[in-house]
Short mmCIF file of C-alpha atoms and ligand atoms in Angstrom, two decimals:
data_model
loop_
_atom_site.label_atom_id
_atom_site.label_comp_id
_atom_site.label_asym_id
_atom_site.label_seq_id
_atom_site.Cartn_x
_atom_site.Cartn_y
_atom_site.Cartn_z
CA MET A 1 -8.17 -14.91 15.02
CA THR A 2 -10.88 -12.35 14.39
CA GLN A 3 -14.57 -12.94 14.97
CA HIS A 4 -15.62 -11.42 11.65
CA GLU A 5 -17.21 -13.35 8.86
CA ARG A 6 -14.19 -14.40 6.86
CA LEU A 7 -13.48 -14.94 3.22
CA LEU A 8 -10.42 -16.88 2.11
CA ILE A 9 -8.51 -15.93 -1.03
CA ILE A 10 -6.28 -18.76 -2.20
CA ASP A 11 -3.39 -17.21 -4.08
CA PHE A 12 -2.05 -19.01 -7.13
CA GLY A 13 0.46 -16.25 -7.84
CA SER A 14 -1.47 -13.63 -9.81
CA GLN A 15 0.04 -10.15 -9.95
CA VAL A 16 -3.32 -8.67 -8.97
CA THR A 17 -4.44 -10.84 -6.06
CA GLN A 18 -4.20 -7.88 -3.68
CA LEU A 19 -6.79 -6.08 -5.76
CA ILE A 20 -9.31 -8.84 -5.08
CA ALA A 21 -8.82 -8.19 -1.37
CA ARG A 22 -9.24 -4.45 -1.97
CA ARG A 23 -12.56 -4.95 -3.75
CA LEU A 24 -13.86 -7.13 -0.93
CA ARG A 25 -12.70 -4.83 1.84
CA GLU A 26 -14.53 -1.99 0.06
CA LEU A 27 -17.65 -4.11 0.44
CA ASN A 28 -17.03 -4.42 4.21
CA VAL A 29 -16.01 -8.05 3.93
CA TYR A 30 -13.02 -9.30 5.91
CA CYS A 31 -10.71 -11.45 3.79
CA GLU A 32 -7.23 -12.88 3.95
CA ILE A 33 -4.88 -13.94 1.16
CA HIS A 34 -2.98 -17.19 1.65
CA PRO A 35 -0.66 -18.89 -0.85
CA TYR A 36 -2.05 -22.20 -2.06
CA GLN A 37 0.84 -24.16 -0.52
CA ASN A 38 -0.30 -23.14 2.96
CA VAL A 39 -3.94 -24.04 2.45
CA THR A 40 -4.21 -27.55 3.84
CA ASP A 41 -7.28 -29.44 5.07
CA ALA A 42 -6.42 -28.47 8.64
CA PHE A 43 -5.98 -24.83 7.66
CA LEU A 44 -9.38 -24.78 5.97
CA ALA A 45 -11.04 -26.31 9.01
CA GLU A 46 -9.50 -23.73 11.33
CA PHE A 47 -10.04 -20.72 9.08
CA ALA A 48 -13.68 -21.70 8.53
CA PRO A 49 -14.29 -19.38 5.57
CA LYS A 50 -17.79 -18.29 4.67
CA ALA A 51 -16.67 -18.22 1.03
CA VAL A 52 -13.51 -18.90 -0.97
CA ILE A 53 -11.95 -17.18 -3.99
CA PHE A 54 -9.31 -18.81 -6.21
CA SER A 55 -6.99 -16.15 -7.64
CA GLY A 56 -5.42 -16.14 -11.06
CA GLY A 57 -1.88 -17.36 -11.60
CA PRO A 58 0.83 -17.82 -14.20
CA ASP A 59 0.91 -21.62 -14.36
CA SER A 60 -1.03 -24.00 -16.61
CA VAL A 61 -3.32 -26.62 -15.06
CA THR A 62 -2.38 -28.87 -17.98
CA ARG A 63 1.14 -29.04 -16.54
CA GLU A 64 1.85 -31.90 -14.18
CA GLY A 65 2.48 -30.60 -10.66
CA SER A 66 0.83 -27.21 -11.22
CA PRO A 67 -0.77 -25.50 -8.18
CA ARG A 68 -4.04 -26.91 -6.79
CA PRO A 69 -6.25 -26.23 -3.80
CA PRO A 70 -6.96 -29.14 -1.45
CA LYS A 71 -9.88 -31.22 -2.72
CA SER A 72 -11.72 -30.71 0.57
CA VAL A 73 -12.38 -27.09 -0.37
CA TYR A 74 -15.16 -28.28 -2.68
CA ASP A 75 -16.85 -30.11 0.21
CA LEU A 76 -16.99 -27.16 2.61
CA GLY A 77 -20.46 -26.30 1.34
CA VAL A 78 -19.49 -22.64 0.89
CA PRO A 79 -19.55 -20.61 -2.34
CA ILE A 80 -16.39 -20.53 -4.43
CA LEU A 81 -15.40 -18.00 -7.08
CA GLY A 82 -12.61 -18.93 -9.48
CA ILE A 83 -10.79 -16.23 -11.41
CA CYS A 84 -8.74 -16.93 -14.55
CA TYR A 85 -6.34 -19.71 -13.46
CA GLY A 86 -8.81 -20.18 -10.60
CA GLN A 87 -11.58 -20.93 -13.10
CA GLN A 88 -9.38 -23.43 -14.86
CA VAL A 89 -8.39 -25.18 -11.65
CA MET A 90 -12.01 -25.45 -10.57
CA THR A 91 -13.12 -26.73 -13.97
CA HIS A 92 -10.32 -29.25 -14.10
CA ASP A 93 -10.82 -30.48 -10.53
CA LEU A 94 -14.55 -30.96 -11.02
CA GLY A 95 -14.30 -32.92 -14.25
CA GLY A 96 -14.05 -30.40 -17.10
CA ARG A 97 -11.21 -29.97 -19.57
CA ILE A 98 -8.62 -27.22 -20.10
CA GLU A 99 -6.76 -26.64 -23.32
CA ALA A 100 -3.28 -25.21 -23.29
CA GLY A 101 -2.41 -21.98 -25.05
CA GLU A 102 -1.08 -23.56 -28.25
CA SER A 103 -4.64 -23.66 -29.58
CA HIS A 104 -4.42 -19.90 -30.34
CA THR A 105 -7.07 -18.80 -27.91
CA ALA A 106 -4.79 -16.63 -25.81
CA GLU A 107 -6.29 -13.24 -24.99
CA PHE A 108 -4.44 -10.40 -23.36
CA GLY A 109 -6.05 -7.09 -22.68
CA ARG A 110 -9.48 -5.71 -23.40
CA ALA A 111 -12.22 -8.09 -24.51
CA TYR A 112 -16.02 -8.09 -24.57
CA VAL A 113 -18.26 -10.68 -22.98
CA GLU A 114 -21.76 -11.37 -24.28
CA PRO A 115 -24.53 -12.95 -22.17
CA THR A 116 -26.03 -16.35 -22.97
CA ALA A 117 -29.70 -17.35 -22.62
CA VAL A 118 -29.43 -18.51 -18.99
CA LYS A 119 -29.62 -16.10 -16.01
CA SER A 120 -28.08 -16.00 -12.54
CA ASP A 121 -28.11 -13.61 -9.60
CA PHE A 122 -24.33 -13.70 -9.88
CA LEU A 123 -24.79 -11.44 -12.91
CA ASN A 124 -27.13 -8.86 -11.35
CA GLY A 125 -26.28 -5.47 -12.82
CA TRP A 126 -24.42 -7.05 -15.74
CA PHE A 127 -25.40 -6.98 -19.41
CA THR A 128 -28.04 -4.32 -18.75
CA GLU A 129 -26.74 -2.47 -21.81
CA GLY A 130 -25.55 -5.45 -23.84
CA ARG A 131 -21.98 -6.70 -23.69
CA GLU A 132 -19.51 -5.94 -20.88
CA GLN A 133 -15.91 -4.86 -21.22
CA VAL A 134 -13.52 -7.13 -19.33
CA TRP A 135 -9.78 -7.56 -18.90
CA MET A 136 -8.39 -10.89 -20.06
CA SER A 137 -4.95 -12.28 -19.48
CA HIS A 138 -4.88 -15.96 -20.29
CA GLY A 139 -3.09 -18.44 -22.50
CA ASP A 140 -5.08 -21.57 -21.64
CA HIS A 141 -8.85 -21.73 -21.72
CA VAL A 142 -11.71 -23.94 -20.66
CA ALA A 143 -12.53 -26.36 -23.48
CA GLU A 144 -15.25 -28.35 -21.74
CA ILE A 145 -17.15 -27.34 -18.63
CA ALA A 146 -17.50 -29.61 -15.62
CA PRO A 147 -20.71 -31.57 -14.94
CA GLY A 148 -23.33 -29.41 -13.23
CA PHE A 149 -21.95 -26.16 -14.73
CA GLU A 150 -23.56 -23.90 -17.32
CA VAL A 151 -22.17 -21.06 -19.42
CA TYR A 152 -23.39 -17.53 -18.61
CA GLY A 153 -21.08 -15.41 -20.74
CA THR A 154 -18.85 -15.85 -23.78
CA SER A 155 -16.12 -13.91 -25.52
CA PRO A 156 -14.41 -14.64 -28.86
CA GLY A 157 -11.30 -16.05 -27.19
CA ALA A 158 -13.10 -17.56 -24.17
CA PRO A 159 -16.32 -19.32 -25.14
CA PHE A 160 -16.70 -20.18 -21.44
CA ALA A 161 -15.91 -16.72 -20.06
CA ILE A 162 -18.44 -17.04 -17.22
CA THR A 163 -19.46 -20.45 -15.87
CA ALA A 164 -21.37 -21.48 -12.77
CA ASP A 165 -22.93 -24.38 -10.95
CA LEU A 166 -25.77 -22.57 -9.18
CA SER A 167 -26.78 -25.50 -6.98
CA ARG A 168 -23.33 -25.68 -5.37
CA ARG A 169 -22.81 -21.89 -5.60
CA PHE A 170 -19.58 -22.33 -7.60
CA TYR A 171 -18.89 -19.41 -9.96
CA ALA A 172 -16.00 -18.89 -12.32
CA VAL A 173 -14.77 -16.25 -14.75
CA GLN A 174 -11.95 -16.32 -17.26
CA PHE A 175 -11.29 -12.57 -16.95
CA HIS A 176 -10.19 -10.39 -14.03
CA PRO A 177 -13.16 -8.56 -12.46
CA GLU A 178 -10.88 -6.93 -9.85
CA VAL A 179 -8.95 -4.70 -12.25
CA HIS A 180 -9.79 -1.20 -13.34
CA HIS A 181 -10.19 -2.31 -16.98
CA THR A 182 -13.19 -4.44 -16.08
CA PRO A 183 -15.25 -1.34 -15.27
CA ASN A 184 -18.27 -3.22 -13.91
CA GLY A 185 -16.22 -5.89 -12.14
CA ALA A 186 -17.06 -4.78 -8.61
CA ALA A 187 -20.70 -5.80 -9.22
CA LEU A 188 -19.63 -9.44 -9.56
CA TYR A 189 -17.86 -9.34 -6.19
CA LYS A 190 -20.91 -7.70 -4.66
CA ASN A 191 -23.21 -10.37 -6.08
CA PHE A 192 -20.87 -13.13 -4.97
CA ILE A 193 -20.70 -12.00 -1.37
CA GLU A 194 -24.45 -11.49 -1.27
CA LEU A 195 -24.98 -15.01 -2.55
CA ALA A 196 -22.57 -16.16 0.17
CA GLY A 197 -24.65 -14.36 2.81
CA PHE A 198 -22.06 -11.87 4.09
CA THR A 199 -23.58 -9.14 6.25
CA GLY A 200 -20.77 -6.60 5.69
CA ASP A 201 -19.55 -6.61 9.30
CA TRP A 202 -16.05 -5.27 8.51
CA THR A 203 -16.14 -1.59 9.47
CA MET A 204 -13.49 0.65 10.94
CA GLY A 205 -15.65 1.31 14.00
CA ALA A 206 -15.81 -2.41 14.73
CA TYR A 207 -12.13 -2.82 13.96
CA ARG A 208 -11.16 -0.08 16.39
CA GLU A 209 -13.08 -1.68 19.26
CA GLU A 210 -11.78 -5.14 18.46
CA MET A 211 -8.15 -3.98 18.24
CA ILE A 212 -8.39 -2.13 21.54
CA GLN A 213 -9.48 -5.35 23.24
CA LYS A 214 -6.75 -7.32 21.49
CA ILE A 215 -4.01 -4.86 22.44
CA ARG A 216 -5.13 -4.92 26.09
CA ALA A 217 -5.13 -8.71 26.10
CA GLN A 218 -1.69 -8.87 24.49
CA VAL A 219 0.05 -6.22 26.56
CA GLY A 220 -1.50 -6.75 30.00
CA ASP A 221 0.11 -4.34 32.44
CA LYS A 222 3.45 -4.08 30.59
CA GLN A 223 5.01 -1.00 28.99
CA VAL A 224 5.05 -0.39 25.24
CA ILE A 225 7.40 1.78 23.13
CA CYS A 226 6.36 3.18 19.80
CA GLY A 227 8.59 4.91 17.26
CA LEU A 228 6.80 7.95 15.91
CA SER A 229 7.79 9.47 12.57
CA GLY A 230 4.88 11.84 12.09
CA GLY A 231 3.67 9.72 9.16
CA VAL A 232 0.15 8.33 9.03
CA ASP A 233 0.95 4.71 9.90
CA SER A 234 2.98 5.35 13.03
CA SER A 235 0.59 8.10 14.16
CA VAL A 236 -2.49 5.88 13.86
CA THR A 237 -0.64 3.07 15.64
CA ALA A 238 0.28 5.39 18.50
CA ILE A 239 -3.20 6.80 18.93
CA LEU A 240 -4.87 3.41 18.84
CA LEU A 241 -2.42 2.15 21.46
CA HIS A 242 -2.97 5.20 23.57
CA GLU A 243 -6.71 4.55 23.55
CA ALA A 244 -6.09 0.97 24.53
CA ILE A 245 -3.43 1.31 27.22
CA GLY A 246 -3.02 5.05 27.99
CA GLU A 247 -0.07 5.67 30.28
CA GLN A 248 1.57 2.35 29.48
CA LEU A 249 2.60 3.79 26.11
CA THR A 250 5.69 5.93 25.49
CA CYS A 251 6.45 7.27 22.03
CA VAL A 252 9.92 8.09 20.82
CA PHE A 253 10.23 10.70 18.08
CA VAL A 254 13.72 10.76 16.61
CA ASP A 255 14.41 14.17 15.09
CA HIS A 256 17.39 13.61 12.82
CA GLY A 257 17.52 17.20 11.61
CA LEU A 258 16.40 16.09 8.16
CA LEU A 259 12.73 16.98 8.57
CA ARG A 260 10.72 19.60 6.72
CA LEU A 261 10.10 23.16 7.89
CA ASN A 262 8.46 23.17 11.37
CA GLU A 263 7.75 19.45 11.10
CA ALA A 264 9.26 18.41 14.44
CA GLU A 265 7.36 21.09 16.35
CA GLU A 266 4.08 20.21 14.64
CA VAL A 267 4.37 16.50 15.34
CA VAL A 268 5.38 16.99 18.95
CA ALA A 269 2.63 19.55 19.57
CA MET A 270 -0.02 17.39 18.04
CA PHE A 271 0.78 14.37 20.18
CA ARG A 272 1.44 16.24 23.41
CA ASP A 273 -1.38 18.76 23.22
CA ASN A 274 -4.18 16.84 21.53
CA TYR A 275 -3.57 13.37 22.84
CA ASN A 276 -1.56 13.83 25.99
CA ILE A 277 0.68 10.96 24.91
CA LYS A 278 3.97 10.44 26.75
CA LEU A 279 6.53 11.48 24.19
CA ILE A 280 10.30 11.54 24.13
CA HIS A 281 11.53 14.12 21.63
CA ALA A 282 15.03 12.97 20.75
CA ALA A 283 16.57 16.06 19.16
CA GLU A 284 19.67 14.57 17.56
CA SER A 285 20.35 16.67 14.49
CA ASP A 286 23.99 17.32 15.42
CA LEU A 287 24.65 13.60 15.66
CA PHE A 288 23.11 12.77 12.27
CA ILE A 289 24.34 15.75 10.33
CA GLY A 290 27.80 15.38 11.84
CA ALA A 291 27.93 11.75 10.72
CA LEU A 292 26.78 12.68 7.22
CA GLU A 293 29.49 15.26 6.72
CA GLY A 294 31.43 14.57 3.53
CA VAL A 295 29.09 11.72 2.53
CA SER A 296 27.73 11.88 -1.03
CA ASP A 297 26.97 8.27 -1.84
CA PRO A 298 23.23 7.60 -1.53
CA GLU A 299 23.57 4.12 -0.05
CA VAL A 300 26.14 5.28 2.51
CA LYS A 301 23.76 8.09 3.48
CA ARG A 302 20.87 5.69 3.92
CA LYS A 303 22.89 3.16 5.90
CA THR A 304 24.41 5.83 8.14
CA ILE A 305 20.99 7.25 8.96
CA GLY A 306 19.43 3.82 9.47
CA LYS A 307 22.13 2.73 11.90
CA LEU A 308 22.11 5.97 13.92
CA PHE A 309 18.34 5.87 14.05
CA ILE A 310 18.42 2.47 15.71
CA ASP A 311 21.14 3.58 18.14
CA VAL A 312 19.20 6.68 19.19
CA PHE A 313 15.92 4.86 19.45
CA GLN A 314 17.50 2.18 21.58
CA LYS A 315 19.23 4.70 23.85
CA HIS A 316 15.90 6.32 24.69
CA ALA A 317 13.94 3.09 24.82
CA ASP A 318 16.41 1.79 27.40
CA THR A 319 15.28 4.53 29.77
CA ILE A 320 11.72 3.19 29.83
CA GLU A 321 11.53 0.78 32.67
CA GLY A 322 9.70 -2.48 32.13
CA ALA A 323 9.27 -2.03 28.38
CA GLU A 324 8.45 -5.40 26.88
CA PHE A 325 6.74 -4.45 23.65
CA LEU A 326 7.54 -2.43 20.54
CA ALA A 327 4.63 -1.11 18.50
CA GLN A 328 5.02 -0.81 14.73
CA GLY A 329 2.78 0.39 11.94
CA THR A 330 3.27 -2.65 9.68
CA LEU A 331 0.54 -2.84 7.01
CA TYR A 332 -1.11 -5.80 5.31
CA PRO A 333 0.75 -5.47 2.00
CA ASP A 334 4.00 -5.96 3.96
CA VAL A 335 2.60 -9.08 5.57
CA ILE A 336 1.12 -10.99 2.65
CA GLU A 337 3.20 -14.02 1.95
CA SER A 338 2.60 -14.05 -1.75
CA VAL A 339 3.73 -16.89 -3.89
CA SER A 340 6.92 -15.97 -5.67
CA PHE A 341 7.36 -17.45 -9.10
CA SER A 342 10.29 -15.23 -9.94
CA GLY A 343 12.69 -17.79 -8.55
CA GLY A 344 15.10 -15.41 -6.93
CA PRO A 345 15.46 -12.48 -4.61
CA SER A 346 14.78 -9.12 -6.23
CA VAL A 347 17.52 -6.55 -6.68
CA THR A 348 17.99 -3.93 -3.96
CA ILE A 349 17.39 -0.55 -5.56
CA LYS A 350 17.57 1.38 -2.30
CA SER A 351 18.11 0.32 1.31
CA HIS A 352 14.80 1.35 2.79
CA HIS A 353 14.87 2.76 6.21
CA ASN A 354 12.48 1.58 8.88
CA VAL A 355 12.73 0.33 12.44
CA GLY A 356 13.14 -3.28 11.23
CA GLY A 357 15.77 -5.23 13.10
CA LEU A 358 15.05 -3.46 16.37
CA PRO A 359 12.85 -6.06 18.06
CA GLU A 360 15.46 -8.83 17.76
CA LYS A 361 18.22 -6.51 18.92
CA MET A 362 16.27 -5.26 21.90
CA GLY A 363 14.51 -8.47 22.81
CA LEU A 364 11.10 -6.82 22.51
CA LYS A 365 7.84 -8.40 21.44
CA LEU A 366 5.92 -6.75 18.62
CA VAL A 367 2.51 -5.09 18.71
CA GLU A 368 1.31 -4.47 15.15
CA PRO A 369 -2.31 -3.34 15.22
CA LEU A 370 -2.40 -2.37 11.51
CA ARG A 371 -1.18 -5.71 10.17
CA GLU A 372 -4.58 -6.48 8.67
CA LEU A 373 -5.11 -3.12 6.99
CA PHE A 374 -4.44 -1.52 3.64
CA LYS A 375 -3.20 2.07 3.48
CA ASP A 376 -6.61 3.60 2.77
CA GLU A 377 -8.09 1.59 5.65
CA VAL A 378 -5.42 3.05 7.93
CA ARG A 379 -6.57 6.48 6.84
CA ALA A 380 -10.18 5.53 7.56
CA LEU A 381 -9.14 4.27 10.99
CA GLY A 382 -7.28 7.54 11.56
CA ARG A 383 -10.48 9.45 10.80
CA GLU A 384 -12.38 7.13 13.16
CA LEU A 385 -9.82 7.98 15.86
CA GLY A 386 -10.27 11.71 15.26
CA LEU A 387 -6.92 12.49 13.63
CA PRO A 388 -7.20 15.81 11.78
CA ALA A 389 -7.91 15.44 8.05
CA SER A 390 -4.84 17.51 7.18
CA PHE A 391 -2.71 14.98 8.99
CA ILE A 392 -4.32 11.91 7.47
CA GLY A 393 -3.96 13.17 3.92
CA ARG A 394 -0.28 14.08 4.20
CA HIS A 395 2.03 12.95 1.42
CA PRO A 396 4.40 10.14 2.37
CA PHE A 397 7.79 11.25 3.65
CA PRO A 398 10.81 8.93 3.55
CA GLY A 399 12.59 7.80 6.71
CA PRO A 400 15.96 9.31 5.66
CA GLY A 401 14.13 12.59 5.12
CA LEU A 402 15.71 15.49 3.27
CA ALA A 403 19.06 13.67 3.07
CA ILE A 404 17.89 11.84 -0.04
CA ARG A 405 16.55 15.06 -1.58
CA CYS A 406 19.97 16.65 -1.40
CA PRO A 407 22.12 14.77 -3.92
CA GLY A 408 25.80 15.13 -3.20
CA GLU A 409 27.12 16.32 0.11
CA ILE A 410 24.66 17.48 2.76
CA THR A 411 25.32 20.77 4.52
CA ARG A 412 23.22 22.71 7.01
CA GLU A 413 23.09 25.60 4.55
CA LYS A 414 21.68 23.42 1.77
CA LEU A 415 19.14 21.85 4.15
CA GLU A 416 17.94 25.32 5.19
CA ILE A 417 17.50 26.39 1.56
CA LEU A 418 15.76 23.12 0.73
CA ARG A 419 13.31 23.42 3.64
CA LYS A 420 12.29 26.92 2.56
CA ALA A 421 11.91 26.02 -1.11
CA ASP A 422 9.87 22.93 -0.23
CA ALA A 423 7.54 24.98 1.97
CA VAL A 424 6.88 27.48 -0.84
CA TYR A 425 6.27 24.68 -3.34
CA ILE A 426 3.79 22.86 -1.08
CA ASP A 427 2.09 26.15 -0.30
CA GLN A 428 1.63 26.73 -4.05
CA ILE A 429 0.21 23.24 -4.52
CA ARG A 430 -2.24 23.70 -1.66
CA LYS A 431 -3.29 27.16 -2.87
CA HIS A 432 -4.10 25.72 -6.27
CA GLY A 433 -6.12 22.90 -4.68
CA LEU A 434 -3.86 20.19 -6.09
CA TYR A 435 -2.46 18.61 -2.92
CA ASP A 436 -4.90 15.70 -2.75
CA GLU A 437 -4.52 14.87 -6.44
CA ILE A 438 -0.81 14.31 -5.99
CA TRP A 439 0.73 11.26 -4.34
CA GLN A 440 3.88 13.08 -3.35
CA ALA A 441 5.48 16.44 -4.10
CA PHE A 442 8.79 17.85 -2.95
CA VAL A 443 11.84 19.86 -3.93
CA ALA A 444 15.32 18.43 -4.40
CA ILE A 445 18.28 20.80 -4.14
CA LEU A 446 20.86 20.06 -6.81
CA PRO A 447 24.60 19.89 -6.26
CA VAL A 448 25.27 22.61 -8.82
CA ARG A 449 25.35 26.37 -8.73
CA THR A 450 24.35 28.27 -11.81
CA VAL A 451 24.68 31.88 -12.91
CA GLY A 452 21.69 34.18 -12.90
CA VAL A 453 20.85 37.84 -12.98
CA MET A 454 18.61 39.51 -10.42
CA GLY A 455 18.09 43.27 -10.10
CA ASP A 456 20.99 44.05 -12.45
CA GLY A 457 23.32 41.95 -10.34
CA ARG A 458 24.95 38.59 -11.00
CA THR A 459 23.87 35.65 -8.87
CA TYR A 460 25.64 32.32 -8.48
CA ASP A 461 23.29 30.10 -6.54
CA TYR A 462 21.85 26.59 -6.33
CA ALA A 463 19.50 25.07 -8.85
CA CYS A 464 16.58 23.00 -7.60
CA ALA A 465 14.24 20.43 -9.09
CA LEU A 466 10.53 20.23 -8.34
CA ARG A 467 9.02 16.75 -8.23
CA ALA A 468 5.35 15.79 -8.15
CA VAL A 469 3.99 12.36 -8.98
CA THR A 470 0.75 10.45 -9.10
CA SER A 471 0.79 6.86 -7.92
CA VAL A 472 -1.39 4.25 -6.24
CA ASP A 473 1.19 2.53 -4.09
CA GLY A 474 4.54 4.20 -4.76
CA MET A 475 5.67 1.20 -6.83
CA THR A 476 5.08 2.94 -10.14
CA ALA A 477 4.50 6.63 -10.70
CA ASP A 478 3.84 9.29 -13.33
CA TYR A 479 4.92 12.90 -13.16
CA TYR A 480 2.06 15.28 -12.44
CA PRO A 481 1.03 17.38 -15.46
CA PHE A 482 1.08 20.88 -13.93
CA THR A 483 0.09 23.73 -16.22
CA HIS A 484 2.82 26.02 -17.51
CA GLU A 485 1.21 28.88 -15.58
CA PHE A 486 1.52 26.94 -12.34
CA LEU A 487 5.13 26.01 -13.02
CA GLY A 488 6.07 29.56 -14.02
CA GLU A 489 4.39 31.09 -10.98
CA THR A 490 6.00 28.56 -8.64
CA ALA A 491 9.49 29.03 -10.07
CA THR A 492 9.14 32.80 -9.68
CA ARG A 493 7.98 32.48 -6.10
CA ILE A 494 10.78 30.10 -5.12
CA ILE A 495 13.48 32.23 -6.71
CA ASN A 496 12.09 35.43 -5.19
CA GLU A 497 11.36 34.06 -1.74
CA VAL A 498 14.21 31.63 -1.15
CA LYS A 499 17.66 33.11 -0.90
CA GLY A 500 20.20 30.70 -2.32
CA ILE A 501 18.19 29.39 -5.28
CA ASN A 502 18.29 31.10 -8.66
CA ARG A 503 17.07 28.35 -10.99
CA CYS A 504 14.13 25.93 -10.95
CA THR A 505 13.58 22.83 -13.08
CA TYR A 506 10.65 20.40 -13.20
CA ASP A 507 11.39 16.68 -13.12
CA ILE A 508 9.23 14.85 -15.69
CA THR A 509 10.62 11.35 -15.17
CA SER A 510 8.15 8.55 -14.47
CA LYS A 511 8.90 5.48 -12.33
CA PRO A 512 10.24 3.33 -13.83
CA PRO A 513 12.76 4.28 -15.15
CA GLY A 514 13.25 6.91 -12.43
CA THR A 515 12.41 6.46 -8.77
CA ILE A 516 10.25 8.92 -6.86
CA GLU A 517 13.02 10.19 -4.60
CA TRP A 518 16.27 11.32 -6.16
CA GLU A 519 18.43 8.95 -4.12
P1 LIG B 601 11.27 5.48 -4.45
O1 LIG B 601 12.20 6.64 -4.36
O2 LIG B 601 11.94 4.17 -4.15
O3 LIG B 601 10.19 5.69 -3.31
O4 LIG B 601 10.53 5.46 -5.76
C1 LIG B 601 8.96 5.02 -3.22
C2 LIG B 601 8.24 5.55 -2.01
O5 LIG B 601 8.93 5.18 -0.82
C3 LIG B 601 9.35 6.33 -0.10
N1 LIG B 601 10.66 6.04 0.43
C4 LIG B 601 10.89 5.66 1.69
N2 LIG B 601 10.05 5.50 2.73
N3 LIG B 601 11.86 4.89 4.09
C5 LIG B 601 10.56 5.13 3.93
O6 LIG B 601 9.82 5.02 4.91
C6 LIG B 601 12.76 5.01 3.09
O7 LIG B 601 13.95 4.77 3.27
C7 LIG B 601 12.25 5.43 1.84
N4 LIG B 601 12.84 5.68 0.63
C8 LIG B 601 11.83 6.05 -0.22
C9 LIG B 601 9.33 7.45 -1.10
O8 LIG B 601 9.18 8.71 -0.45
C10 LIG B 601 8.15 7.07 -1.96
O9 LIG B 601 6.93 7.39 -1.33
#
């Protein structure tokens, strides 16, 4: 348990609960999301929050058996903020009345909230220019406020859009201040945490120090292995561990021969030269590419690579005497036990490749120093640890590497062509200053040859597809709107500079319905 001032978010199943945590972390407040089922009286006593937020959720408080927080939360004496379903729960629990959606007051999407005559510090910075735009997504609404509450804002569909009991420091809103479409929403979180007395003690500098102490306490004098991919998460994990335990750390970098141009050399040099980290460079391209020979099916490719990866990692890890721990760059979004209302497991679109499954197989204990962090916080920690900016800002790269950017059968020749084309494409993007605007950009080499004409001669070479997308988390994505000049110039460069490619296409599929990678 951390020593920071802590805020508890009780999750009632909203799609956007994680965004509440984001807004708070941006304000240097440490918070954790816990599903309502886990929040018992004992949990509350142990967690000792300085404030509590009730998230939104899809249920109706008018339904028997719908989600509730424990009653004792109202007696903690700490401020509470209820959002959407959270407002309705609070109102209902404290003696108000909720009306179900049949009364035609449902509001979805943009709405405008007007102030009332009463004032509160909770609304500092609000209504300075009249009404505020907010994002609503509710069927039910508050029909009667609870004793002690007053109304501070109204909208046509939610006459009680903002309610509060100032003496108990209970605040509630019908809309979602955490989403982008409530442009001034962050001010409400800021006001709330100020009213709760948070000092903003959650900084990456403090986190770094605290984690170093924790890692030392957990590991003692034992050895730790860390799988290094060259991506931001595993790199930050390795460097943090190295600061904490130095020589007790050994990193294993599995080079499966499916990396980008010069990538293996760059990763190895960075860790050996700049950080003096013990590093095993497992150069196993023959093994992987041999096993992939004749394989065209995307799932077979992924499974083959995943299995070999574990075998190779284990082979090298076995040579490290006394290893008892495995370090992994697990992030907070992977950890959050959100409430699932979907009622069933989701469909597997792709078998994602990571080092999961290893700890059980190898009997190792886990060290996961990034478990409490979001991706952008990992980047901030990386900066704090002195990782070069160029490294921190790198686009994500999938575990199976170029294999899934080479639809159809993989050959060494195709991989060579792909590496060169990708390097030219990324060089173009950097030269035009677009790299940081794009979530991910890469080339896929297509399993077709097409006819072309170059210098009066016939060519019969591969076609390739350029991909570039914007995204916040990789879950959804849009293609990047390059100019025609950029696309033309890039196609010309690739065809001129990369032998083996005579045709370039640009992939304009969003996700969904496409995925970011081609396989
Ligand atoms: P898709 O193609 O599913 O990709 O839209 C979403 C994001 O995940 C990355 N990706 C992977 N990352 N192991 C990883 O570590 C994998 O097996 C894997 N497959 C896809 C992809 O590059 C994109 O950022």
